[in-house]
Coordinates of C-alpha atoms and ligand atoms in Angstrom, one line a residue:
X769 CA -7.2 -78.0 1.7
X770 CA -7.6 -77.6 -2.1
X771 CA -10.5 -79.2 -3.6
X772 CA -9.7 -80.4 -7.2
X773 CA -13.0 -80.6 -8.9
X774 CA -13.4 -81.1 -12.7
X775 CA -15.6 -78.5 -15.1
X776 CA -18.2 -80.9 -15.4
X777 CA -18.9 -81.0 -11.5
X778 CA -18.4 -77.5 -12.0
X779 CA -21.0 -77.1 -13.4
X780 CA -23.4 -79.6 -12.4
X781 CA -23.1 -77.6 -8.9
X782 CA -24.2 -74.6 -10.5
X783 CA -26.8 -75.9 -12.7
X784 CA -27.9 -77.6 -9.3
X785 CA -28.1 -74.3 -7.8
X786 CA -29.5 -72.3 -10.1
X787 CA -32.1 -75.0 -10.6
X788 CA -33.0 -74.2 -6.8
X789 CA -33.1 -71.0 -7.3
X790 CA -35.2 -70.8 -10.0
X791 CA -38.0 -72.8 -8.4
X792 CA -38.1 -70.4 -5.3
X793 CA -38.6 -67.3 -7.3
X794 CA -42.1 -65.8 -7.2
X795 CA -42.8 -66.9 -11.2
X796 CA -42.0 -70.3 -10.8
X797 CA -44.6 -70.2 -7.7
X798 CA -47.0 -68.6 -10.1
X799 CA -46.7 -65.4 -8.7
X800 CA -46.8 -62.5 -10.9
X801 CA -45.2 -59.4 -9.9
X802 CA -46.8 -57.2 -12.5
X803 CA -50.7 -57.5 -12.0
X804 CA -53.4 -58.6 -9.7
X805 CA -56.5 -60.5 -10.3
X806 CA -56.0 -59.1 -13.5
X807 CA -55.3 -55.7 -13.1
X808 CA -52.0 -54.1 -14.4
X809 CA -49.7 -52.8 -11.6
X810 CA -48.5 -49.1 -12.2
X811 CA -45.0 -48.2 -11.8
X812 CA -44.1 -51.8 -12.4
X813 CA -40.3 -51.9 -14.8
X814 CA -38.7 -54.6 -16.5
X815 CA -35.6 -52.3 -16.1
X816 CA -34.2 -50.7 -13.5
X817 CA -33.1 -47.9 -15.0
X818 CA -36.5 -46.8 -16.1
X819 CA -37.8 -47.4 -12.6
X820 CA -35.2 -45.4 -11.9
X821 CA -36.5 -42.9 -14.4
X822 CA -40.3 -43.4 -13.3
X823 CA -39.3 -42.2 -9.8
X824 CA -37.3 -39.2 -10.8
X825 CA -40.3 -37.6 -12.9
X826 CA -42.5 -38.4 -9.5
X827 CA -40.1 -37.0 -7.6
X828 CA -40.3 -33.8 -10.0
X829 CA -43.6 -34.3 -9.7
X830 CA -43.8 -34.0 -5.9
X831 CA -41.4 -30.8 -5.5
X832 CA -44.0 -29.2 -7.7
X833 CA -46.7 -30.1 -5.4
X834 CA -47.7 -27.7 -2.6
X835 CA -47.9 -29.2 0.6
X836 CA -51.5 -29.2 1.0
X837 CA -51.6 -31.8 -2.4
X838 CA -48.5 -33.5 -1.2
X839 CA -50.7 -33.9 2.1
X840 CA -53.9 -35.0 -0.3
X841 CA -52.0 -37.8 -1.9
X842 CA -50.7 -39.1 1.4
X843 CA -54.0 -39.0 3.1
X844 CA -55.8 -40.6 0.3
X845 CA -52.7 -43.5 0.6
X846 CA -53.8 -44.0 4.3
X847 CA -57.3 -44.4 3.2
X848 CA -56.6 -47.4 0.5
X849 CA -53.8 -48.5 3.0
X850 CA -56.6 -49.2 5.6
X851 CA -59.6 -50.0 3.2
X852 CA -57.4 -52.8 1.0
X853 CA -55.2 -54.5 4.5
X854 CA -56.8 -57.3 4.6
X855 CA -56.1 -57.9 0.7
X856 CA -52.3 -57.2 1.1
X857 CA -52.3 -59.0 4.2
X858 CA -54.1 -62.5 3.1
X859 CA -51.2 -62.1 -0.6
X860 CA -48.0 -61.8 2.1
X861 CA -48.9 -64.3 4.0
X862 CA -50.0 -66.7 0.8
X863 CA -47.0 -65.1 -1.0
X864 CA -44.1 -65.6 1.2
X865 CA -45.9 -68.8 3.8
X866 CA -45.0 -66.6 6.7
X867 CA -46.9 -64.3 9.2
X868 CA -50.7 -64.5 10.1
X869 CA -53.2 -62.5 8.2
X870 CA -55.1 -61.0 11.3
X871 CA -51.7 -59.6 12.6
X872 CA -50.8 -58.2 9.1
X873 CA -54.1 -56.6 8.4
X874 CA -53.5 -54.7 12.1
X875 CA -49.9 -53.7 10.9
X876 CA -51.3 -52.2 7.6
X877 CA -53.8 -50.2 9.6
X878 CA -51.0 -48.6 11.9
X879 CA -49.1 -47.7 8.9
X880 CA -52.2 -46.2 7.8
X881 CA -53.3 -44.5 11.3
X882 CA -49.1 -43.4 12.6
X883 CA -46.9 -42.8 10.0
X884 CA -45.8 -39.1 10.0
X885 CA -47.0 -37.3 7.1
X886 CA -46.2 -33.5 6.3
X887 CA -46.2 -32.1 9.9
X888 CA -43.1 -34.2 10.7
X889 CA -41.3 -32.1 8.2
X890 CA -40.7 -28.5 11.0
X891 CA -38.6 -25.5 10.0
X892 CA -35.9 -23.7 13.1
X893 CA -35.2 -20.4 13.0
X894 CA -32.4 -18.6 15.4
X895 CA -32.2 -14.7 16.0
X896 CA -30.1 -12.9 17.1
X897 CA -28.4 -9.2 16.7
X898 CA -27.4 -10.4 13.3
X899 CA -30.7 -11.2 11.9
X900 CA -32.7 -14.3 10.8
X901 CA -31.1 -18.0 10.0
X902 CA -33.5 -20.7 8.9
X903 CA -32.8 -24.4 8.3
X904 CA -35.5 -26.5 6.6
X905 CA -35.6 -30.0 6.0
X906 CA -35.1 -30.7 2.2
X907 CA -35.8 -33.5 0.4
X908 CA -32.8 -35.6 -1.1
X909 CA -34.1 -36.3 -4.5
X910 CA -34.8 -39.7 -5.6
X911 CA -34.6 -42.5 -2.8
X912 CA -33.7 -45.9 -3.1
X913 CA -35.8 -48.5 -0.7
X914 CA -34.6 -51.8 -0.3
X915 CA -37.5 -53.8 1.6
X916 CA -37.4 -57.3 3.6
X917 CA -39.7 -60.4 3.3
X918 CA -41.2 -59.9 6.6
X919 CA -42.6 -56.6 6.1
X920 CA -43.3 -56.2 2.6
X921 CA -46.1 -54.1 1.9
X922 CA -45.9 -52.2 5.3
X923 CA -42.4 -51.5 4.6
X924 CA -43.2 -50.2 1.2
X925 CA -46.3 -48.1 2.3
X926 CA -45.0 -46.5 5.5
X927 CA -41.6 -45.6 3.7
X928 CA -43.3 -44.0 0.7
X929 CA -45.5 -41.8 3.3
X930 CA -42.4 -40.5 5.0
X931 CA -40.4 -40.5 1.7
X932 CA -43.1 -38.2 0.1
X933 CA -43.6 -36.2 2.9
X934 CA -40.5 -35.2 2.9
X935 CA -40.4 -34.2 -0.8
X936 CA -38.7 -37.2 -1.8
X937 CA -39.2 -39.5 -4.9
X938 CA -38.7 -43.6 -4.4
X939 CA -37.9 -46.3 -6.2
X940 CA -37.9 -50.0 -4.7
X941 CA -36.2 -53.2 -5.0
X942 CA -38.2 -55.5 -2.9
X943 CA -37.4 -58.6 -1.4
X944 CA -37.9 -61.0 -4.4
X945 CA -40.2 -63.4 -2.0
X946 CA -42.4 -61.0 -1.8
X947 CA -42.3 -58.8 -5.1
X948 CA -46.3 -59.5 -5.8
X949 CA -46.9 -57.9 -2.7
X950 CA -44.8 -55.4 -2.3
X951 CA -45.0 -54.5 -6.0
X952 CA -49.6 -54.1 -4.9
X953 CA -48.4 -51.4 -2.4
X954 CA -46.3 -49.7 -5.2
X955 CA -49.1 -49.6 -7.1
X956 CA -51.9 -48.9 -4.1
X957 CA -49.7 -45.7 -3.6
X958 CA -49.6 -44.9 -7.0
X959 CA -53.5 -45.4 -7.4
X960 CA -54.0 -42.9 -4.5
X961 CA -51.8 -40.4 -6.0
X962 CA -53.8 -40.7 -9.4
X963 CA -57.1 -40.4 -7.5
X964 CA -55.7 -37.1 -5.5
X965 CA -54.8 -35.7 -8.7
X966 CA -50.8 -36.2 -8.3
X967 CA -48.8 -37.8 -11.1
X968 CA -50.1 -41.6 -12.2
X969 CA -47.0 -42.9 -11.7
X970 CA -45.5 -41.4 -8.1
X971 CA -43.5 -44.2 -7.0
X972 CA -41.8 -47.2 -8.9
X973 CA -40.1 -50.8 -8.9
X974 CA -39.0 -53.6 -10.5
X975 CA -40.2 -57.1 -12.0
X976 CA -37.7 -59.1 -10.8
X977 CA -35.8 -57.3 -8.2
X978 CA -32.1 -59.0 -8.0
X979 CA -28.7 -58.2 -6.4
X980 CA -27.8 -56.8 -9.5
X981 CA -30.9 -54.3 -10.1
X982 CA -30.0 -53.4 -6.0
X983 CA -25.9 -52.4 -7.8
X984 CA -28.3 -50.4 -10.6
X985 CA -29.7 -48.7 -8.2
X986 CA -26.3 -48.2 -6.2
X987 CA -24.9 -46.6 -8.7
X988 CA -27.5 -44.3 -10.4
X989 CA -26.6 -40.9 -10.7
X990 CA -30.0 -40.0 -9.5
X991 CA -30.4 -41.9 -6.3
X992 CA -28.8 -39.8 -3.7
X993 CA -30.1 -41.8 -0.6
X994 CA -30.1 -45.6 0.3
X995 CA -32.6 -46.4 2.5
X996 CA -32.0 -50.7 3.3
X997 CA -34.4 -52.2 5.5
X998 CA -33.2 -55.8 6.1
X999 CA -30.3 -58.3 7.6
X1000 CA -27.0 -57.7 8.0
X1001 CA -25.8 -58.7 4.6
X1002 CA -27.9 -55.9 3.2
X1003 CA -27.0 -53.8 5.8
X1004 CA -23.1 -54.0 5.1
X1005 CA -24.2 -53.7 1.4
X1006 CA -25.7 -50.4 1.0
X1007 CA -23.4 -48.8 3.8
X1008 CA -20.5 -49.7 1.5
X1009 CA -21.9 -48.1 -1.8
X1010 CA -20.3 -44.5 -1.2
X1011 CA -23.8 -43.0 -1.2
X1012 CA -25.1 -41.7 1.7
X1013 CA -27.4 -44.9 3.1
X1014 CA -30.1 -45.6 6.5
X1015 CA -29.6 -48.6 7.7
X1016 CA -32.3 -50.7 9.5
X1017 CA -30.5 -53.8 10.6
X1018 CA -31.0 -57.1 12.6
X1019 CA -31.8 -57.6 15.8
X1020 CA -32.5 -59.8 18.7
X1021 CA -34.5 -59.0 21.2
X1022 CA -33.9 -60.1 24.9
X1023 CA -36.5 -59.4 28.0
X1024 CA -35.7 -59.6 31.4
X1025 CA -38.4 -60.5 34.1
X1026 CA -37.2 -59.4 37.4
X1027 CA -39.1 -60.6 40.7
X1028 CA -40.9 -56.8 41.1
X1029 CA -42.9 -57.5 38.2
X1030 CA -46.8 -58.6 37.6
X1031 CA -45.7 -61.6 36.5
X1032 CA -49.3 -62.5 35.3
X1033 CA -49.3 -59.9 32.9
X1034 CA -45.5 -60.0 31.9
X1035 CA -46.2 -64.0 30.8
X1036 CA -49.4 -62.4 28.6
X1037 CA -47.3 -59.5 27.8
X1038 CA -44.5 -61.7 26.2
X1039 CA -46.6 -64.3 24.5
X1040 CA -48.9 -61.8 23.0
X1041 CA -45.5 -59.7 21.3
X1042 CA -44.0 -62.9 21.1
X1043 CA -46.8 -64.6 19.1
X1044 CA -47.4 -61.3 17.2
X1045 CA -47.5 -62.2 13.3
X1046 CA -45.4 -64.9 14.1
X1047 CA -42.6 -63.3 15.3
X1048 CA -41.5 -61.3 12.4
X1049 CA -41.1 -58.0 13.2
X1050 CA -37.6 -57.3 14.7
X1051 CA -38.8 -55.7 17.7
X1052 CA -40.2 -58.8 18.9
X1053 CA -39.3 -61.0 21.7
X1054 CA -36.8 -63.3 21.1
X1055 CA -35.2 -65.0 24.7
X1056 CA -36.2 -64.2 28.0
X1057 CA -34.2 -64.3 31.0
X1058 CA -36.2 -64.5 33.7
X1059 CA -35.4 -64.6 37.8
X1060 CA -35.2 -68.0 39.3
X1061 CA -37.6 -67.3 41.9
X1062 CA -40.3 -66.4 40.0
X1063 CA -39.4 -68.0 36.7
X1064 CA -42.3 -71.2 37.3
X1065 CA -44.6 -68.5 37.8
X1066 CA -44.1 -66.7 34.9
X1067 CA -43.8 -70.3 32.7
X1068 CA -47.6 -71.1 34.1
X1069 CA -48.5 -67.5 33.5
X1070 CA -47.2 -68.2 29.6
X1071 CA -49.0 -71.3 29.5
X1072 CA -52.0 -70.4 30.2
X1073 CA -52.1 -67.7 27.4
X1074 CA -51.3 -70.0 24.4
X1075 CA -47.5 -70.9 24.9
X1076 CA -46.8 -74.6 24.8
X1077 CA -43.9 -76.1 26.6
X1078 CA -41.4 -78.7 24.9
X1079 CA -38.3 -80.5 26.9
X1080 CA -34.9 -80.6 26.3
X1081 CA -34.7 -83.1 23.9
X1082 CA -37.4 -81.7 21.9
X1083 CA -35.9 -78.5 21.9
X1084 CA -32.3 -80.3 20.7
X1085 CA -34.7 -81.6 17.9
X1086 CA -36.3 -78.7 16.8
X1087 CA -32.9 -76.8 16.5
X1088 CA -31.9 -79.3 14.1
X1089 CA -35.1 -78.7 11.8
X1090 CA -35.1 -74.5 12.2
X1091 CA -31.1 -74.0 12.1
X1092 CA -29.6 -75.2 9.0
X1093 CA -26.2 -75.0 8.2
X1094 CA -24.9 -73.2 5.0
X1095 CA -21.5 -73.0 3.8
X1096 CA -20.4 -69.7 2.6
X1097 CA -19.0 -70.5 -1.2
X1098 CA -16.0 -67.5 -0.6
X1099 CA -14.8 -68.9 2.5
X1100 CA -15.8 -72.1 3.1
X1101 CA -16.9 -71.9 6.7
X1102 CA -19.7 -73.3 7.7
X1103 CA -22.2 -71.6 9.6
X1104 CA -25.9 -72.2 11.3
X1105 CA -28.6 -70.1 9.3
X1106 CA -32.3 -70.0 10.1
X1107 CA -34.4 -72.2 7.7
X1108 CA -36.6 -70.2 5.5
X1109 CA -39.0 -72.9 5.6
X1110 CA -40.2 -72.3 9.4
X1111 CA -39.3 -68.3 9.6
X1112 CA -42.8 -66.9 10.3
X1113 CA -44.7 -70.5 10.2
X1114 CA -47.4 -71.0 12.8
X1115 CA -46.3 -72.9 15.9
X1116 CA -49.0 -75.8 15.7
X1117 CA -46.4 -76.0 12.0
X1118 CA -43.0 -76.2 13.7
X1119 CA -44.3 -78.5 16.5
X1120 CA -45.4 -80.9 14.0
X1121 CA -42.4 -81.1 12.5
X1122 CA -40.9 -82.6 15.8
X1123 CA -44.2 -85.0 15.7
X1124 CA -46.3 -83.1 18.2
X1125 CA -49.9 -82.2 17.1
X1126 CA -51.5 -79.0 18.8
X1127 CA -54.4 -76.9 17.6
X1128 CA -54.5 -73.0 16.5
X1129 CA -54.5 -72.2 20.2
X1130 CA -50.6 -72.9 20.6
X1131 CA -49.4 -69.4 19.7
X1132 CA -45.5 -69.8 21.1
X1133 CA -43.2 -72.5 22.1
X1134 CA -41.6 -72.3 25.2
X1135 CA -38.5 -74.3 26.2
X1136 CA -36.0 -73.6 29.0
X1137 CA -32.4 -73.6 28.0
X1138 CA -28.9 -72.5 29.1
X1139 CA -27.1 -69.0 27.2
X1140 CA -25.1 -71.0 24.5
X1141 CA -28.2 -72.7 23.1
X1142 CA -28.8 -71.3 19.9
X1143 CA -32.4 -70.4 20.1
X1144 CA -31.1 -67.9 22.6
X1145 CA -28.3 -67.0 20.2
X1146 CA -30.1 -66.6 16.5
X1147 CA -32.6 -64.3 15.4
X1148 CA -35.2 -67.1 14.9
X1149 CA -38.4 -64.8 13.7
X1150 CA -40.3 -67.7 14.3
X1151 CA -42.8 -67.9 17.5
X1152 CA -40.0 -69.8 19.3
X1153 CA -39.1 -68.6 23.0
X1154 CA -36.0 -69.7 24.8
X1155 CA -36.1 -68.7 28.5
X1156 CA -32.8 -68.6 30.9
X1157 CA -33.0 -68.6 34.3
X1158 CA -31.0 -66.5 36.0
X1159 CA -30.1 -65.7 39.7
X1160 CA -29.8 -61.2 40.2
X1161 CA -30.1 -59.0 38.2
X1162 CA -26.4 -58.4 37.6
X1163 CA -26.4 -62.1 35.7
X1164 CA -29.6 -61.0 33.7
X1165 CA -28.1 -58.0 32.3
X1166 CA -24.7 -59.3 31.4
X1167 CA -26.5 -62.2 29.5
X1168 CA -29.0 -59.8 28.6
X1169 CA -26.4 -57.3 26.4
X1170 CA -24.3 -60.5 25.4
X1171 CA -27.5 -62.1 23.5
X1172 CA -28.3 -58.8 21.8
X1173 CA -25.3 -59.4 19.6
X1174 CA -24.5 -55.6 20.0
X1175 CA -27.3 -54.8 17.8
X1176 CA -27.9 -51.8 19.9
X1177 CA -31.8 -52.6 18.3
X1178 CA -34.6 -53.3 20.9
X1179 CA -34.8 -54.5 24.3
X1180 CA -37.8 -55.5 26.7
X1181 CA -38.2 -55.6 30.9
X1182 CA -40.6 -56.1 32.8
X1183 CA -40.3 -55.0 35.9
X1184 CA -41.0 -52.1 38.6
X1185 CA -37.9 -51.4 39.8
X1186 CA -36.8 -48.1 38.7
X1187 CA -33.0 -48.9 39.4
X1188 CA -33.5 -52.4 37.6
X1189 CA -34.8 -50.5 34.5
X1190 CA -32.4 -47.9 34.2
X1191 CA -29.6 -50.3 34.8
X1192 CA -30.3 -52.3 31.6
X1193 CA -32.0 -49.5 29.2
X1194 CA -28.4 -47.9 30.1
X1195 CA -26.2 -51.0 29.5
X1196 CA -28.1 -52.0 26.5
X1197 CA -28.1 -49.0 24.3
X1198 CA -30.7 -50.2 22.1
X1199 CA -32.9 -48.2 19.5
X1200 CA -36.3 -49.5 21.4
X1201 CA -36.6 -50.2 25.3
X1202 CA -40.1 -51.3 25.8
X1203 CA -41.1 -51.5 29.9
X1204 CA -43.7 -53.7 31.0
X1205 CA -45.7 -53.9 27.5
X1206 CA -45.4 -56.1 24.4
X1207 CA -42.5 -55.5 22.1
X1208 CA -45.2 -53.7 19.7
X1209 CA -46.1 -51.2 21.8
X1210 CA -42.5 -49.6 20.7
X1211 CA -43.8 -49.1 17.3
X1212 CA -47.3 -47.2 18.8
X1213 CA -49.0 -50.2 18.7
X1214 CA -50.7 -49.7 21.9
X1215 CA -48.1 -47.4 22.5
X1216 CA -47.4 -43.6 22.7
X1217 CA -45.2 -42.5 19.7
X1218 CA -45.1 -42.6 15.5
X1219 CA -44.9 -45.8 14.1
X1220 CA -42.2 -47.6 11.5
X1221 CA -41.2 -50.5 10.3
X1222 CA -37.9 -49.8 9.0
X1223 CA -35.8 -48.8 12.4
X1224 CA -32.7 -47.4 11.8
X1225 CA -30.4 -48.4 14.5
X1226 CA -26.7 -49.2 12.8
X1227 CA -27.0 -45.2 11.0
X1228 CA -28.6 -44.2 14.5
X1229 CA -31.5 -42.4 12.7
X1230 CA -33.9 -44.7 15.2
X1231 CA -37.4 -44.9 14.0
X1232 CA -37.6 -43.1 11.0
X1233 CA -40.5 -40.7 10.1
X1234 CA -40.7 -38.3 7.3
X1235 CA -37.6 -36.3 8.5
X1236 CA -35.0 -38.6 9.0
X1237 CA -35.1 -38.4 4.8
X1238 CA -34.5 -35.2 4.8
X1239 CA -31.2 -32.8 4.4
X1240 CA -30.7 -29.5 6.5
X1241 CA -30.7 -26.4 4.5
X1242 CA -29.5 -23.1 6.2
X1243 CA -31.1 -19.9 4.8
X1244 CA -29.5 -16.6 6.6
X1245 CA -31.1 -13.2 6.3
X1246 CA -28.5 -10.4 7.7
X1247 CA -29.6 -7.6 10.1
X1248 CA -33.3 -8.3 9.7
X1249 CA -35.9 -10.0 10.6
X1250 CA -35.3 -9.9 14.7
X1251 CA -38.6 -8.2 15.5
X1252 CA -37.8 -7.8 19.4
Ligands
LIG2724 P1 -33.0 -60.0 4.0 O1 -31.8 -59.5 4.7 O2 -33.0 -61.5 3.6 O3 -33.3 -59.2 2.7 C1 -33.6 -57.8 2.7 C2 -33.6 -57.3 1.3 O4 -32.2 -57.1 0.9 C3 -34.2 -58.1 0.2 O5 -34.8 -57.2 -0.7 C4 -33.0 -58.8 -0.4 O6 -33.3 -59.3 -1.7 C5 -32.0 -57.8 -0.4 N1 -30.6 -58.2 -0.3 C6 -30.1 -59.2 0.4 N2 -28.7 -59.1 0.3 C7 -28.4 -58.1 -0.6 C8 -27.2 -57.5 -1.1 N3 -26.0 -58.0 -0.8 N4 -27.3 -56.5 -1.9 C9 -28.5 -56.0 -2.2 N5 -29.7 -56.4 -1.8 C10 -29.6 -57.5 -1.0 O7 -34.2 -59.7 4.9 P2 -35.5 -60.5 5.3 O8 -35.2 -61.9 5.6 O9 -36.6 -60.2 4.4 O10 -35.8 -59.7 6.6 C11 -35.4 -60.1 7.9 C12 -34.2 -59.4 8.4 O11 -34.4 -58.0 8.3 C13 -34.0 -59.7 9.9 O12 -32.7 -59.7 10.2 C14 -34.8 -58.5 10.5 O13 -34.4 -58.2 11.8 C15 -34.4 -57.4 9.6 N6 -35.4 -56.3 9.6 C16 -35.0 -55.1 10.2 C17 -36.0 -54.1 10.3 C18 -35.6 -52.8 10.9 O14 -36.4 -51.9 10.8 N7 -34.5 -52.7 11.6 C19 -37.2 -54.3 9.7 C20 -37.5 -55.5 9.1 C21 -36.6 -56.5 9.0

């Protein structure tokens, strides 16, 4: 059906709009993207085409560098990343109302302690009777890093490591919720490269990061890699630019509790990644589905380590607060979005919202639902934890895969049956298969393995480290070299 409407309701709807747009951004909040406490951000541009410019001199800069300086400037980064988390931590959470600042400090300090540096960059060689071929890892040039709300300054701090490593220059365009902290880590990383005598201005971004600075950036002639970490939207975004692009999509992580497991510790397991910095990261839990026969354990077993239990009808409630609906201006359809007023908010938040008071020791909310509802269904990122009963194994798998949306990003079990695990790591295909641990130990956080925070599963580069922004180089040397 056509809708008739006149210019002047026109444009009241737009002035509407942009008036509610205008009072989100970070200026309007009193948020400045371009200094702190005073201090004068470096590598900070009205323009993005002389952030653009910015990063290409650092990336000159860099391929300059030997390694051993290349590795200076990155350790020194790991030094201010660790001594100044707390700071970057207490501004994202004040910044963007999401997260908790113990959880962010501990996120900074693993980007600080397990990001790859230089050593993840390794030459091959091959001989043979004709001689020598080498293939390095070279850098691209000038990388372009779009960075999410959730993450902001680990995102920005744990790419530029790898990005550097690797030879690379960077420019950002951050999430604009979070510009004054993601634009401190631009400039952390630039203070360490001063102090370990690099260039003073290493890595760069933008004031006011929009959609359009992200199309400047597209279509530089300099950037010759997209690196998006983000939804889908984004996702799709950068993958259709005609450059070459990583993508690090959504996900939505489901666990399955089978009737093998130490059920006490998979209910503290799930509620401690769960609960994690409010359930922001995309590898955290999101739904279980949990055997029927031990599913009342596992509940008390949650209970007991801060999870709080609503019913039915509080749950019905609460969907109506979290989900929102938004109608898509090209289209017209109407679809349920998470409210960015309880992503990342505290439980004791959410719960008061459907008039139930707790204290700071309610980490989660629990509720029991059927597959359709749509906590099960969205990627909620708020410390909201649907769980499905379910009879075998074969049900918890097929519901399992379904509620992972194809996402192919990270999946959890707990469980010691080895058939059980293999069954699902194999049906789910996901980037991340965490067994019997929480969801953070598959970025190293009590973990074995390298850590990231942007996980490439759409471009299938998995958890990127310093190489993954690299290109192969082949160097052949004829009829020499072969010393055997
Ligand atoms: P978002 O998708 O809202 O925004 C990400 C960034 O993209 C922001 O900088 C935003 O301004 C920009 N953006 C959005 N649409 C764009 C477009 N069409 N063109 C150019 N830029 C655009 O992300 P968010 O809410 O901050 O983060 C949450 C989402 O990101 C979740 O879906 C989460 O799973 C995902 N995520 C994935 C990873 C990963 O490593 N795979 C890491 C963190 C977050």
């Amino acid at each position: 059906m056509a809708i008739n409407w006149t210019e002047a309701q026109i444009e009241e709807v737009v002035a509407s709009i942009l008036k509610n747009l205008a009072s989100e951004t970070p200026a309007a909040k009193g948020w400045d993207s371009t200094q702190y406490n005073g201090r004068k951000l470096i590598g900070i541009y009205e323009d993005m085409n002389d952030a653009i410019d910015a990063a290409t001199a650092g990336y000159k800069a860099v391929r300059a560098m030997r390694l051993e300086e290349r590795e200076k400037v990155i350790a020194k980064i790991r030094e201010l990343c660790r001594a100044e988390a707390s700071i970057m931590a207490e501004l994202g959470v004040a910044e963007t109302k999401m997260g908790k600042v113990a959880h962010k400090t501990a996120k900074h300090c693993l980007v600080a302690d397990k990001t790859p540096g230089t050593a993840d960059i390794v030459a091959q060689a091959k001989t043979g009777d004709y001689g020598l071929t080498l293939t390095e890892m070279a850098p691209f040039g000038v990388v372009g890093s779009i960075t999410p709300s959730t993450n902001p300054s680990e995102t920005v701090i744990c790419n530029s490591i790898g990005m550097i490593a690797a030879g690379n220059g960077v420019v950002f365009n951050p999430h604009p919720n979070a510009i004054a902290t993601s634009n401190y880590a631009v400039d952390l990383v630039n203070r360490a490269s001063a102090a370990a005598g690099g260039p003073k201005v290493l890595v760069a971004s933008v004031v006011k990061p929009t959609l359009d600075t992200a199309q400047v950036m597209y279509k530089h002639p300099n950037i010759r890699l997209l690196v998006c970490t983000g939804g889908p939207g984004v996702v799709r975004s950068v993958l259709s630019s005609g450059k070459k692009a990583i993508g690090a999509g959504a996900g939505n992580p489901p666990v399955i509790v089978d009737d093998t497991a130490d059920i006490q510790k998979a209910g503290k397991d799930i509620i401690d990644g769960c609960s994690f910095d409010n359930n922001l990261p995309c590898i955290a839990e999101k739904e279980v589905f949990v055997f029927r026969n031990v599913a009342d354990e596992l509940i008390s077993a949650m209970l007991q380590n801060g999870a709080y239990k609503i019913n039915a009808q509080q749950a019905a409630k609460l969907a109506e607060i979290v989900l929102v609906d938004v109608k898509n201006p090209k289209t017209g359809i109407v679809k349920k979005t998470v409210s960015r007023d309880c992503v990342g908010r505290d439980a004791k938040v959410l719960l008061a919202k459907i008039g139930v008071n707790v204290g700071d020791d309610v980490r989660c909310i629990i509720c029991e639902t059927d597959f359709e509802h749509p906590f099960v269904q969205h990627e909620l990122m708020m410390p909201i934890l649907p769980i499905v009963r379910v009879d075998d194994i074969d049900q918890a798998i097929d519901l399992a895969v379904k509620a992972e949306h194809g996402n192919r990003h990270t999946a959890h079990m707990h469980s010691k049956n080895i058939d059980h695990l293999t069954r699902f790591a194999r049906a789910v295909e996901t980037t991340i298969f965490v067994k019997n641990a929480p969801s953070y130990a598959g970025i190293g956080f009590g973990g074995e393995g390298h850590t990231t925070f942007t996980i490439a599963g759409p471009t299938g580069e998995g958890l990127t480290s310093a190489r993954s922004f690299t290109r192969y180089r082949r160097c052949v040397m004829s009829d020499s070299f072969r010393i055997i």
